[in-house]
Short mmCIF file of N, CA and C in Angstrom, two decimals:
data_model
loop_
_atom_site.label_atom_id
_atom_site.label_comp_id
_atom_site.label_asym_id
_atom_site.label_seq_id
_atom_site.Cartn_x
_atom_site.Cartn_y
_atom_site.Cartn_z
N MET A 1 -14.47 19.33 -28.43
CA MET A 1 -14.06 20.68 -28.13
C MET A 1 -12.64 20.68 -27.55
N VAL A 2 -11.83 21.57 -28.01
CA VAL A 2 -10.46 21.68 -27.54
C VAL A 2 -10.46 22.44 -26.22
N GLY A 3 -9.65 21.98 -25.27
CA GLY A 3 -9.50 22.69 -24.01
C GLY A 3 -10.53 22.31 -22.95
N THR A 4 -11.48 21.42 -23.25
CA THR A 4 -12.47 21.01 -22.26
C THR A 4 -11.86 19.94 -21.37
N LYS A 5 -12.00 20.12 -20.05
CA LYS A 5 -11.46 19.15 -19.11
C LYS A 5 -12.59 18.31 -18.53
N THR A 6 -12.31 17.04 -18.34
CA THR A 6 -13.25 16.15 -17.69
C THR A 6 -12.93 16.15 -16.20
N THR A 7 -13.93 16.48 -15.39
CA THR A 7 -13.72 16.52 -13.95
C THR A 7 -14.74 15.63 -13.25
N LYS A 8 -14.26 14.83 -12.31
CA LYS A 8 -15.12 13.93 -11.55
C LYS A 8 -14.72 14.02 -10.08
N THR A 9 -15.68 14.25 -9.20
CA THR A 9 -15.40 14.30 -7.76
C THR A 9 -15.36 12.89 -7.21
N VAL A 10 -14.39 12.63 -6.33
CA VAL A 10 -14.25 11.33 -5.68
C VAL A 10 -14.70 11.49 -4.24
N THR A 11 -15.65 10.68 -3.81
CA THR A 11 -16.14 10.73 -2.44
C THR A 11 -15.06 10.23 -1.49
N VAL A 12 -14.89 10.94 -0.37
CA VAL A 12 -13.91 10.54 0.64
C VAL A 12 -14.66 9.76 1.72
N GLN A 13 -14.36 8.47 1.81
CA GLN A 13 -14.98 7.60 2.80
C GLN A 13 -14.27 7.75 4.14
N LYS A 14 -15.01 7.96 5.22
CA LYS A 14 -14.40 8.09 6.56
C LYS A 14 -14.23 6.71 7.16
N ARG A 15 -13.04 6.45 7.72
CA ARG A 15 -12.71 5.16 8.30
C ARG A 15 -12.19 5.34 9.73
N GLY A 16 -11.73 4.24 10.33
CA GLY A 16 -11.18 4.27 11.68
C GLY A 16 -9.74 4.77 11.69
N THR A 17 -9.07 4.57 12.80
CA THR A 17 -7.68 4.98 12.95
C THR A 17 -6.79 4.17 12.01
N PHE A 18 -5.83 4.84 11.36
CA PHE A 18 -5.00 4.22 10.33
C PHE A 18 -4.35 2.93 10.80
N SER A 19 -3.75 2.93 11.98
CA SER A 19 -3.00 1.75 12.43
C SER A 19 -3.90 0.67 13.05
N ASP A 20 -5.19 0.94 13.22
CA ASP A 20 -6.09 -0.04 13.82
C ASP A 20 -7.16 -0.56 12.86
N ASP A 21 -7.47 0.19 11.80
CA ASP A 21 -8.52 -0.21 10.87
C ASP A 21 -7.94 -1.20 9.86
N PRO A 22 -8.46 -2.43 9.80
CA PRO A 22 -7.92 -3.43 8.86
C PRO A 22 -7.98 -2.98 7.40
N PHE A 23 -8.85 -2.03 7.08
CA PHE A 23 -8.96 -1.50 5.73
C PHE A 23 -7.60 -0.98 5.23
N PHE A 24 -6.81 -0.40 6.14
CA PHE A 24 -5.53 0.22 5.77
C PHE A 24 -4.33 -0.73 5.92
N LYS A 25 -4.55 -1.97 6.35
CA LYS A 25 -3.44 -2.87 6.67
C LYS A 25 -2.43 -3.01 5.54
N ASP A 26 -2.89 -3.07 4.28
CA ASP A 26 -1.95 -3.23 3.16
C ASP A 26 -1.19 -1.94 2.85
N SER A 27 -1.45 -0.88 3.60
CA SER A 27 -0.77 0.41 3.38
C SER A 27 0.21 0.77 4.49
N TRP A 28 0.23 0.00 5.57
CA TRP A 28 1.06 0.35 6.72
C TRP A 28 2.52 0.51 6.37
N GLN A 29 3.09 -0.42 5.61
CA GLN A 29 4.52 -0.37 5.30
C GLN A 29 4.85 0.86 4.46
N GLU A 30 4.04 1.15 3.43
CA GLU A 30 4.30 2.32 2.59
C GLU A 30 4.17 3.62 3.39
N TRP A 31 3.20 3.67 4.30
CA TRP A 31 3.01 4.89 5.09
C TRP A 31 4.19 5.09 6.05
N ASP A 32 4.65 4.02 6.66
CA ASP A 32 5.81 4.10 7.55
C ASP A 32 7.01 4.62 6.77
N GLN A 33 7.19 4.13 5.54
CA GLN A 33 8.31 4.58 4.70
C GLN A 33 8.16 6.05 4.34
N ALA A 34 6.94 6.49 4.04
CA ALA A 34 6.71 7.90 3.69
C ALA A 34 7.07 8.81 4.87
N MET A 35 6.70 8.38 6.08
CA MET A 35 7.06 9.18 7.27
C MET A 35 8.57 9.17 7.48
N LYS A 36 9.20 8.00 7.29
CA LYS A 36 10.66 7.90 7.44
C LYS A 36 11.37 8.80 6.44
N ASN A 37 10.85 8.89 5.21
CA ASN A 37 11.47 9.75 4.20
C ASN A 37 11.48 11.20 4.65
N VAL A 38 10.39 11.66 5.25
CA VAL A 38 10.33 13.04 5.76
C VAL A 38 11.33 13.20 6.90
N VAL A 39 11.33 12.25 7.84
CA VAL A 39 12.25 12.33 8.98
C VAL A 39 13.70 12.36 8.48
N ASP A 40 14.03 11.47 7.53
CA ASP A 40 15.39 11.43 6.98
C ASP A 40 15.77 12.74 6.30
N ARG A 41 14.83 13.30 5.52
CA ARG A 41 15.09 14.58 4.84
C ARG A 41 15.41 15.68 5.85
N TRP A 42 14.65 15.73 6.92
CA TRP A 42 14.85 16.78 7.92
C TRP A 42 16.08 16.51 8.77
N GLU A 43 16.39 15.23 9.02
CA GLU A 43 17.63 14.91 9.75
C GLU A 43 18.85 15.32 8.95
N ASN A 44 18.81 15.09 7.64
CA ASN A 44 19.96 15.40 6.78
C ASN A 44 20.20 16.90 6.66
N THR A 45 19.20 17.71 6.99
CA THR A 45 19.40 19.16 6.97
C THR A 45 19.65 19.69 8.37
N GLY A 46 19.76 18.77 9.34
CA GLY A 46 20.08 19.18 10.70
C GLY A 46 18.92 19.83 11.43
N ASN A 47 17.68 19.56 11.01
CA ASN A 47 16.53 20.21 11.62
C ASN A 47 15.88 19.43 12.75
N THR A 48 16.33 18.22 13.02
CA THR A 48 15.68 17.43 14.06
C THR A 48 16.68 16.47 14.69
N THR A 49 16.25 15.77 15.71
CA THR A 49 17.12 14.82 16.39
C THR A 49 17.17 13.51 15.63
N SER A 50 18.18 12.70 15.91
CA SER A 50 18.39 11.45 15.20
C SER A 50 17.43 10.37 15.69
N THR A 51 17.02 9.51 14.76
CA THR A 51 16.21 8.34 15.10
C THR A 51 16.76 7.15 14.36
N THR A 52 16.38 5.96 14.80
CA THR A 52 16.77 4.78 14.05
C THR A 52 15.67 4.44 13.08
N THR A 53 16.05 3.86 11.95
CA THR A 53 15.04 3.47 10.97
C THR A 53 15.13 1.98 10.74
N THR A 54 13.98 1.33 10.73
CA THR A 54 13.92 -0.09 10.46
C THR A 54 12.77 -0.35 9.49
N THR A 55 12.89 -1.43 8.75
CA THR A 55 11.82 -1.80 7.83
C THR A 55 10.77 -2.55 8.61
N THR A 56 9.50 -2.27 8.32
CA THR A 56 8.43 -2.91 9.06
C THR A 56 7.41 -3.52 8.11
N THR A 57 6.84 -4.62 8.54
CA THR A 57 5.70 -5.19 7.82
C THR A 57 4.49 -5.20 8.74
N THR A 58 4.63 -4.53 9.87
CA THR A 58 3.54 -4.43 10.83
C THR A 58 3.06 -2.99 10.87
N LYS A 59 2.39 -2.63 11.93
CA LYS A 59 1.88 -1.27 12.05
C LYS A 59 3.03 -0.26 11.98
N PRO A 60 2.76 0.96 11.49
CA PRO A 60 3.81 1.99 11.45
C PRO A 60 4.42 2.18 12.83
N SER A 61 5.74 2.36 12.87
CA SER A 61 6.43 2.47 14.15
C SER A 61 6.04 3.75 14.87
N SER A 62 5.82 3.61 16.17
CA SER A 62 5.39 4.78 16.95
C SER A 62 6.52 5.80 17.07
N GLU A 63 7.78 5.34 17.09
CA GLU A 63 8.90 6.27 17.19
C GLU A 63 8.98 7.16 15.94
N THR A 64 8.91 6.53 14.77
CA THR A 64 8.94 7.30 13.52
C THR A 64 7.76 8.25 13.47
N SER A 65 6.59 7.75 13.85
CA SER A 65 5.38 8.57 13.82
C SER A 65 5.50 9.78 14.74
N THR A 66 6.07 9.59 15.92
CA THR A 66 6.23 10.69 16.88
C THR A 66 7.17 11.76 16.34
N VAL A 67 8.33 11.35 15.82
CA VAL A 67 9.28 12.31 15.27
C VAL A 67 8.68 13.01 14.05
N TYR A 68 8.02 12.22 13.19
CA TYR A 68 7.38 12.81 12.01
C TYR A 68 6.36 13.86 12.43
N ARG A 69 5.51 13.55 13.40
CA ARG A 69 4.47 14.50 13.85
C ARG A 69 5.11 15.79 14.39
N GLN A 70 6.24 15.66 15.08
CA GLN A 70 6.94 16.86 15.60
C GLN A 70 7.41 17.73 14.44
N ILE A 71 7.99 17.10 13.43
CA ILE A 71 8.47 17.84 12.25
C ILE A 71 7.29 18.49 11.54
N ARG A 72 6.23 17.72 11.33
CA ARG A 72 5.06 18.21 10.58
C ARG A 72 4.39 19.37 11.31
N SER A 73 4.20 19.27 12.62
CA SER A 73 3.48 20.32 13.34
C SER A 73 4.28 21.62 13.42
N SER A 74 5.60 21.54 13.42
CA SER A 74 6.38 22.77 13.49
C SER A 74 6.76 23.32 12.12
N ASN A 75 6.43 22.59 11.06
CA ASN A 75 6.76 23.03 9.69
C ASN A 75 5.58 22.78 8.75
N VAL A 76 4.37 23.05 9.25
CA VAL A 76 3.15 22.66 8.53
C VAL A 76 3.01 23.36 7.17
N THR A 77 3.63 24.51 6.98
CA THR A 77 3.51 25.21 5.70
C THR A 77 4.54 24.74 4.68
N SER A 78 5.42 23.85 5.08
CA SER A 78 6.47 23.35 4.19
C SER A 78 6.03 22.05 3.53
N ASP A 79 5.97 22.02 2.19
CA ASP A 79 5.54 20.82 1.47
C ASP A 79 6.42 19.61 1.78
N ASP A 80 7.72 19.84 2.03
CA ASP A 80 8.59 18.69 2.26
C ASP A 80 8.46 18.12 3.68
N SER A 81 7.54 18.67 4.48
CA SER A 81 7.27 18.07 5.78
C SER A 81 6.00 17.22 5.73
N GLN A 82 5.34 17.15 4.57
CA GLN A 82 4.11 16.38 4.42
C GLN A 82 4.44 15.01 3.84
N ALA A 83 4.11 13.95 4.59
CA ALA A 83 4.36 12.59 4.09
C ALA A 83 3.41 12.29 2.94
N VAL A 84 3.99 11.81 1.84
CA VAL A 84 3.23 11.44 0.65
C VAL A 84 3.84 10.16 0.10
N SER A 85 2.98 9.25 -0.33
CA SER A 85 3.46 8.00 -0.92
C SER A 85 2.65 7.70 -2.17
N CYS A 86 3.32 7.24 -3.20
CA CYS A 86 2.65 6.82 -4.43
C CYS A 86 3.29 5.51 -4.86
N THR A 87 2.51 4.44 -4.88
CA THR A 87 3.05 3.13 -5.22
C THR A 87 2.20 2.46 -6.28
N GLU A 88 2.84 1.59 -7.05
CA GLU A 88 2.14 0.78 -8.04
C GLU A 88 2.10 -0.64 -7.54
N GLU A 89 0.91 -1.22 -7.56
CA GLU A 89 0.74 -2.62 -7.21
C GLU A 89 0.27 -3.36 -8.45
N ASP A 90 0.10 -4.67 -8.36
CA ASP A 90 -0.30 -5.46 -9.53
C ASP A 90 -1.61 -4.97 -10.14
N ASP A 91 -2.56 -4.60 -9.27
CA ASP A 91 -3.91 -4.28 -9.75
C ASP A 91 -4.31 -2.82 -9.59
N LYS A 92 -3.42 -1.98 -9.01
CA LYS A 92 -3.81 -0.59 -8.77
C LYS A 92 -2.60 0.29 -8.47
N TYR A 93 -2.87 1.60 -8.51
CA TYR A 93 -1.94 2.61 -8.01
C TYR A 93 -2.53 3.10 -6.70
N LYS A 94 -1.65 3.34 -5.72
CA LYS A 94 -2.12 3.77 -4.42
C LYS A 94 -1.36 5.02 -4.01
N MET A 95 -2.09 6.05 -3.61
CA MET A 95 -1.50 7.30 -3.15
C MET A 95 -1.95 7.54 -1.72
N MET A 96 -1.02 7.99 -0.88
CA MET A 96 -1.36 8.32 0.51
C MET A 96 -0.78 9.70 0.83
N ILE A 97 -1.56 10.48 1.56
CA ILE A 97 -1.17 11.85 1.90
C ILE A 97 -1.56 12.12 3.34
N ASP A 98 -0.67 12.80 4.06
CA ASP A 98 -0.97 13.24 5.42
C ASP A 98 -1.85 14.48 5.34
N VAL A 99 -3.07 14.37 5.86
CA VAL A 99 -3.99 15.52 5.89
C VAL A 99 -4.53 15.70 7.32
N LYS A 100 -3.69 15.38 8.31
CA LYS A 100 -4.09 15.34 9.72
C LYS A 100 -4.77 16.61 10.19
N ASP A 101 -4.33 17.76 9.76
CA ASP A 101 -4.88 19.02 10.26
C ASP A 101 -6.18 19.42 9.57
N PHE A 102 -6.64 18.62 8.63
CA PHE A 102 -7.82 18.97 7.84
C PHE A 102 -8.98 18.05 8.18
N LYS A 103 -10.17 18.62 8.31
CA LYS A 103 -11.38 17.83 8.52
C LYS A 103 -11.82 17.28 7.16
N PRO A 104 -12.62 16.20 7.16
CA PRO A 104 -13.07 15.63 5.88
C PRO A 104 -13.73 16.66 4.97
N GLU A 105 -14.49 17.58 5.54
CA GLU A 105 -15.16 18.59 4.70
C GLU A 105 -14.18 19.64 4.15
N ASP A 106 -12.95 19.66 4.66
CA ASP A 106 -11.93 20.59 4.16
C ASP A 106 -11.11 20.00 3.01
N ILE A 107 -11.39 18.72 2.67
CA ILE A 107 -10.60 18.01 1.67
C ILE A 107 -11.46 17.74 0.44
N ASN A 108 -10.86 17.97 -0.72
CA ASN A 108 -11.55 17.74 -1.99
C ASN A 108 -10.66 16.85 -2.85
N VAL A 109 -11.20 15.70 -3.27
CA VAL A 109 -10.47 14.79 -4.15
C VAL A 109 -11.25 14.72 -5.45
N LYS A 110 -10.55 14.96 -6.56
CA LYS A 110 -11.23 14.90 -7.85
C LYS A 110 -10.27 14.39 -8.92
N ILE A 111 -10.87 13.91 -9.99
CA ILE A 111 -10.11 13.48 -11.17
C ILE A 111 -10.31 14.57 -12.21
N VAL A 112 -9.21 15.15 -12.70
CA VAL A 112 -9.26 16.14 -13.77
C VAL A 112 -8.48 15.53 -14.93
N ASP A 113 -9.20 15.15 -15.97
CA ASP A 113 -8.62 14.40 -17.10
C ASP A 113 -7.94 13.14 -16.57
N ASP A 114 -6.60 13.04 -16.62
CA ASP A 114 -5.89 11.84 -16.17
C ASP A 114 -5.10 12.09 -14.88
N THR A 115 -5.55 13.06 -14.09
CA THR A 115 -4.81 13.45 -12.88
C THR A 115 -5.72 13.43 -11.66
N VAL A 116 -5.23 12.84 -10.57
CA VAL A 116 -5.92 12.93 -9.28
C VAL A 116 -5.45 14.23 -8.64
N VAL A 117 -6.40 15.09 -8.28
CA VAL A 117 -6.08 16.36 -7.64
C VAL A 117 -6.66 16.32 -6.22
N VAL A 118 -5.80 16.53 -5.23
CA VAL A 118 -6.23 16.56 -3.84
C VAL A 118 -5.98 17.97 -3.33
N GLU A 119 -7.02 18.59 -2.81
CA GLU A 119 -6.91 19.95 -2.28
C GLU A 119 -7.44 19.97 -0.85
N GLY A 120 -6.77 20.73 -0.03
CA GLY A 120 -7.23 20.92 1.33
C GLY A 120 -7.16 22.39 1.67
N LYS A 121 -8.18 22.88 2.39
CA LYS A 121 -8.19 24.29 2.75
C LYS A 121 -8.89 24.48 4.09
N ILE A 122 -8.20 25.19 5.00
CA ILE A 122 -8.75 25.52 6.31
C ILE A 122 -8.71 27.03 6.45
N GLU A 123 -9.81 27.61 6.88
CA GLU A 123 -9.83 29.04 7.21
C GLU A 123 -10.17 29.18 8.68
N LYS A 124 -9.33 29.91 9.40
CA LYS A 124 -9.56 30.16 10.82
C LYS A 124 -9.77 31.65 11.03
N LYS A 125 -10.82 31.98 11.75
CA LYS A 125 -11.12 33.39 12.04
C LYS A 125 -10.82 33.67 13.50
N GLU A 126 -9.98 34.67 13.72
CA GLU A 126 -9.67 35.13 15.07
C GLU A 126 -9.85 36.63 15.09
N GLY A 127 -10.94 37.08 15.73
CA GLY A 127 -11.24 38.51 15.73
C GLY A 127 -11.51 38.97 14.31
N ASN A 128 -10.76 39.98 13.85
CA ASN A 128 -10.93 40.50 12.49
C ASN A 128 -9.99 39.83 11.49
N ALA A 129 -9.13 38.93 11.99
CA ALA A 129 -8.13 38.29 11.12
C ALA A 129 -8.62 36.92 10.65
N ILE A 130 -8.25 36.59 9.42
CA ILE A 130 -8.54 35.27 8.86
C ILE A 130 -7.22 34.68 8.38
N SER A 131 -6.92 33.47 8.88
CA SER A 131 -5.72 32.79 8.39
C SER A 131 -6.18 31.59 7.54
N THR A 132 -5.46 31.35 6.47
CA THR A 132 -5.80 30.27 5.55
C THR A 132 -4.61 29.33 5.42
N GLN A 133 -4.91 28.05 5.51
CA GLN A 133 -3.89 27.03 5.31
C GLN A 133 -4.40 26.11 4.22
N MET A 134 -3.60 25.90 3.17
CA MET A 134 -4.07 25.05 2.08
C MET A 134 -2.92 24.31 1.41
N PHE A 135 -3.29 23.24 0.71
CA PHE A 135 -2.32 22.48 -0.07
C PHE A 135 -3.03 21.92 -1.30
N THR A 136 -2.25 21.61 -2.32
CA THR A 136 -2.73 20.92 -3.51
C THR A 136 -1.68 19.88 -3.89
N ARG A 137 -2.12 18.66 -4.12
CA ARG A 137 -1.24 17.60 -4.60
C ARG A 137 -1.86 17.03 -5.86
N ARG A 138 -1.02 16.77 -6.85
CA ARG A 138 -1.48 16.21 -8.13
C ARG A 138 -0.71 14.92 -8.42
N PHE A 139 -1.46 13.92 -8.88
CA PHE A 139 -0.86 12.64 -9.25
C PHE A 139 -1.34 12.29 -10.64
N MET A 140 -0.44 12.31 -11.62
CA MET A 140 -0.81 11.91 -12.99
C MET A 140 -0.93 10.40 -13.04
N LEU A 141 -2.00 9.95 -13.68
CA LEU A 141 -2.24 8.52 -13.80
C LEU A 141 -2.02 8.05 -15.23
N PRO A 142 -1.50 6.84 -15.40
CA PRO A 142 -1.30 6.31 -16.75
C PRO A 142 -2.64 5.91 -17.37
N PRO A 143 -2.67 5.71 -18.68
CA PRO A 143 -3.92 5.36 -19.37
C PRO A 143 -4.51 4.01 -18.94
N ILE A 144 -3.74 3.18 -18.24
CA ILE A 144 -4.25 1.86 -17.84
C ILE A 144 -5.11 1.91 -16.57
N VAL A 145 -5.39 3.10 -16.03
CA VAL A 145 -6.20 3.24 -14.82
C VAL A 145 -7.67 3.41 -15.18
N ASN A 146 -8.52 2.74 -14.42
CA ASN A 146 -9.96 2.89 -14.56
C ASN A 146 -10.38 4.14 -13.78
N LEU A 147 -10.46 5.27 -14.46
CA LEU A 147 -10.73 6.55 -13.79
C LEU A 147 -12.10 6.58 -13.12
N ASN A 148 -13.03 5.76 -13.58
CA ASN A 148 -14.37 5.73 -12.97
C ASN A 148 -14.41 4.93 -11.68
N ALA A 149 -13.34 4.20 -11.37
CA ALA A 149 -13.32 3.37 -10.17
C ALA A 149 -12.38 3.89 -9.09
N VAL A 150 -11.84 5.10 -9.26
CA VAL A 150 -10.94 5.68 -8.26
C VAL A 150 -11.74 5.91 -6.98
N SER A 151 -11.16 5.50 -5.84
CA SER A 151 -11.83 5.68 -4.55
C SER A 151 -10.85 6.27 -3.55
N SER A 152 -11.39 6.85 -2.48
CA SER A 152 -10.51 7.39 -1.44
C SER A 152 -11.12 7.13 -0.07
N ALA A 153 -10.23 7.00 0.92
CA ALA A 153 -10.65 6.78 2.30
C ALA A 153 -9.76 7.60 3.21
N LEU A 154 -10.36 8.16 4.23
CA LEU A 154 -9.64 9.01 5.20
C LEU A 154 -9.69 8.36 6.56
N SER A 155 -8.50 8.10 7.14
CA SER A 155 -8.47 7.53 8.48
C SER A 155 -8.80 8.61 9.50
N ARG A 156 -9.25 8.19 10.66
CA ARG A 156 -9.62 9.13 11.71
C ARG A 156 -8.44 10.01 12.13
N ASP A 157 -7.21 9.50 11.97
CA ASP A 157 -6.02 10.27 12.36
C ASP A 157 -5.35 10.96 11.18
N GLY A 158 -6.06 11.10 10.05
CA GLY A 158 -5.61 12.00 9.01
C GLY A 158 -4.74 11.46 7.89
N VAL A 159 -4.84 10.17 7.58
CA VAL A 159 -4.12 9.62 6.44
C VAL A 159 -5.14 9.39 5.33
N LEU A 160 -4.98 10.11 4.22
CA LEU A 160 -5.87 9.97 3.07
C LEU A 160 -5.26 8.96 2.12
N THR A 161 -6.01 7.90 1.80
CA THR A 161 -5.56 6.86 0.88
C THR A 161 -6.44 6.90 -0.36
N ILE A 162 -5.82 6.95 -1.53
CA ILE A 162 -6.54 6.97 -2.80
C ILE A 162 -6.13 5.73 -3.59
N ASN A 163 -7.11 4.95 -4.02
CA ASN A 163 -6.85 3.76 -4.83
C ASN A 163 -7.34 4.02 -6.25
N ALA A 164 -6.47 3.76 -7.21
CA ALA A 164 -6.81 3.90 -8.63
C ALA A 164 -6.58 2.55 -9.30
N PRO A 165 -7.65 1.74 -9.43
CA PRO A 165 -7.51 0.42 -10.01
C PRO A 165 -7.12 0.43 -11.48
N LYS A 166 -6.33 -0.54 -11.88
CA LYS A 166 -5.96 -0.68 -13.29
C LYS A 166 -7.12 -1.32 -14.05
N LEU A 167 -7.20 -1.00 -15.34
CA LEU A 167 -8.21 -1.62 -16.18
C LEU A 167 -7.91 -3.11 -16.30
N LYS A 168 -8.95 -3.90 -16.35
CA LYS A 168 -8.77 -5.36 -16.44
C LYS A 168 -8.40 -5.75 -17.85
#
């Protein structure tokens, strides 16, 4: 049938804190770089104070994380304040997204055809008013990915990691 999409939901596994859970250790450097990219983007537009940037192979730097969190919390509706990383490794593609303000039940990860779709939605009710905060991120995957083996894990402090293994 033409126009039929294949959709598969990916379970989000809950894990410990990003910088303390060994599960995320191979992602620390990429996540630190993703936060630095946001900080650099905002520094170049004159929206924040200056910080130093260094390359790390250890836990993400607390200075970068602090400045990034300040930018993110005051510009939460701006897509360019959300740290996102997409990297290719020998055996997989790895995507990471900051979803700190969202609870696990507010996040939906699914595969639609050859694309990972991540959606987050929060509704807050105050009196008669309802405010909604949401985002959607899409990552197109190449044909060499095993779509049935895509997995995701959410750190306690809000870093969503999605692994898409390559076909053997």
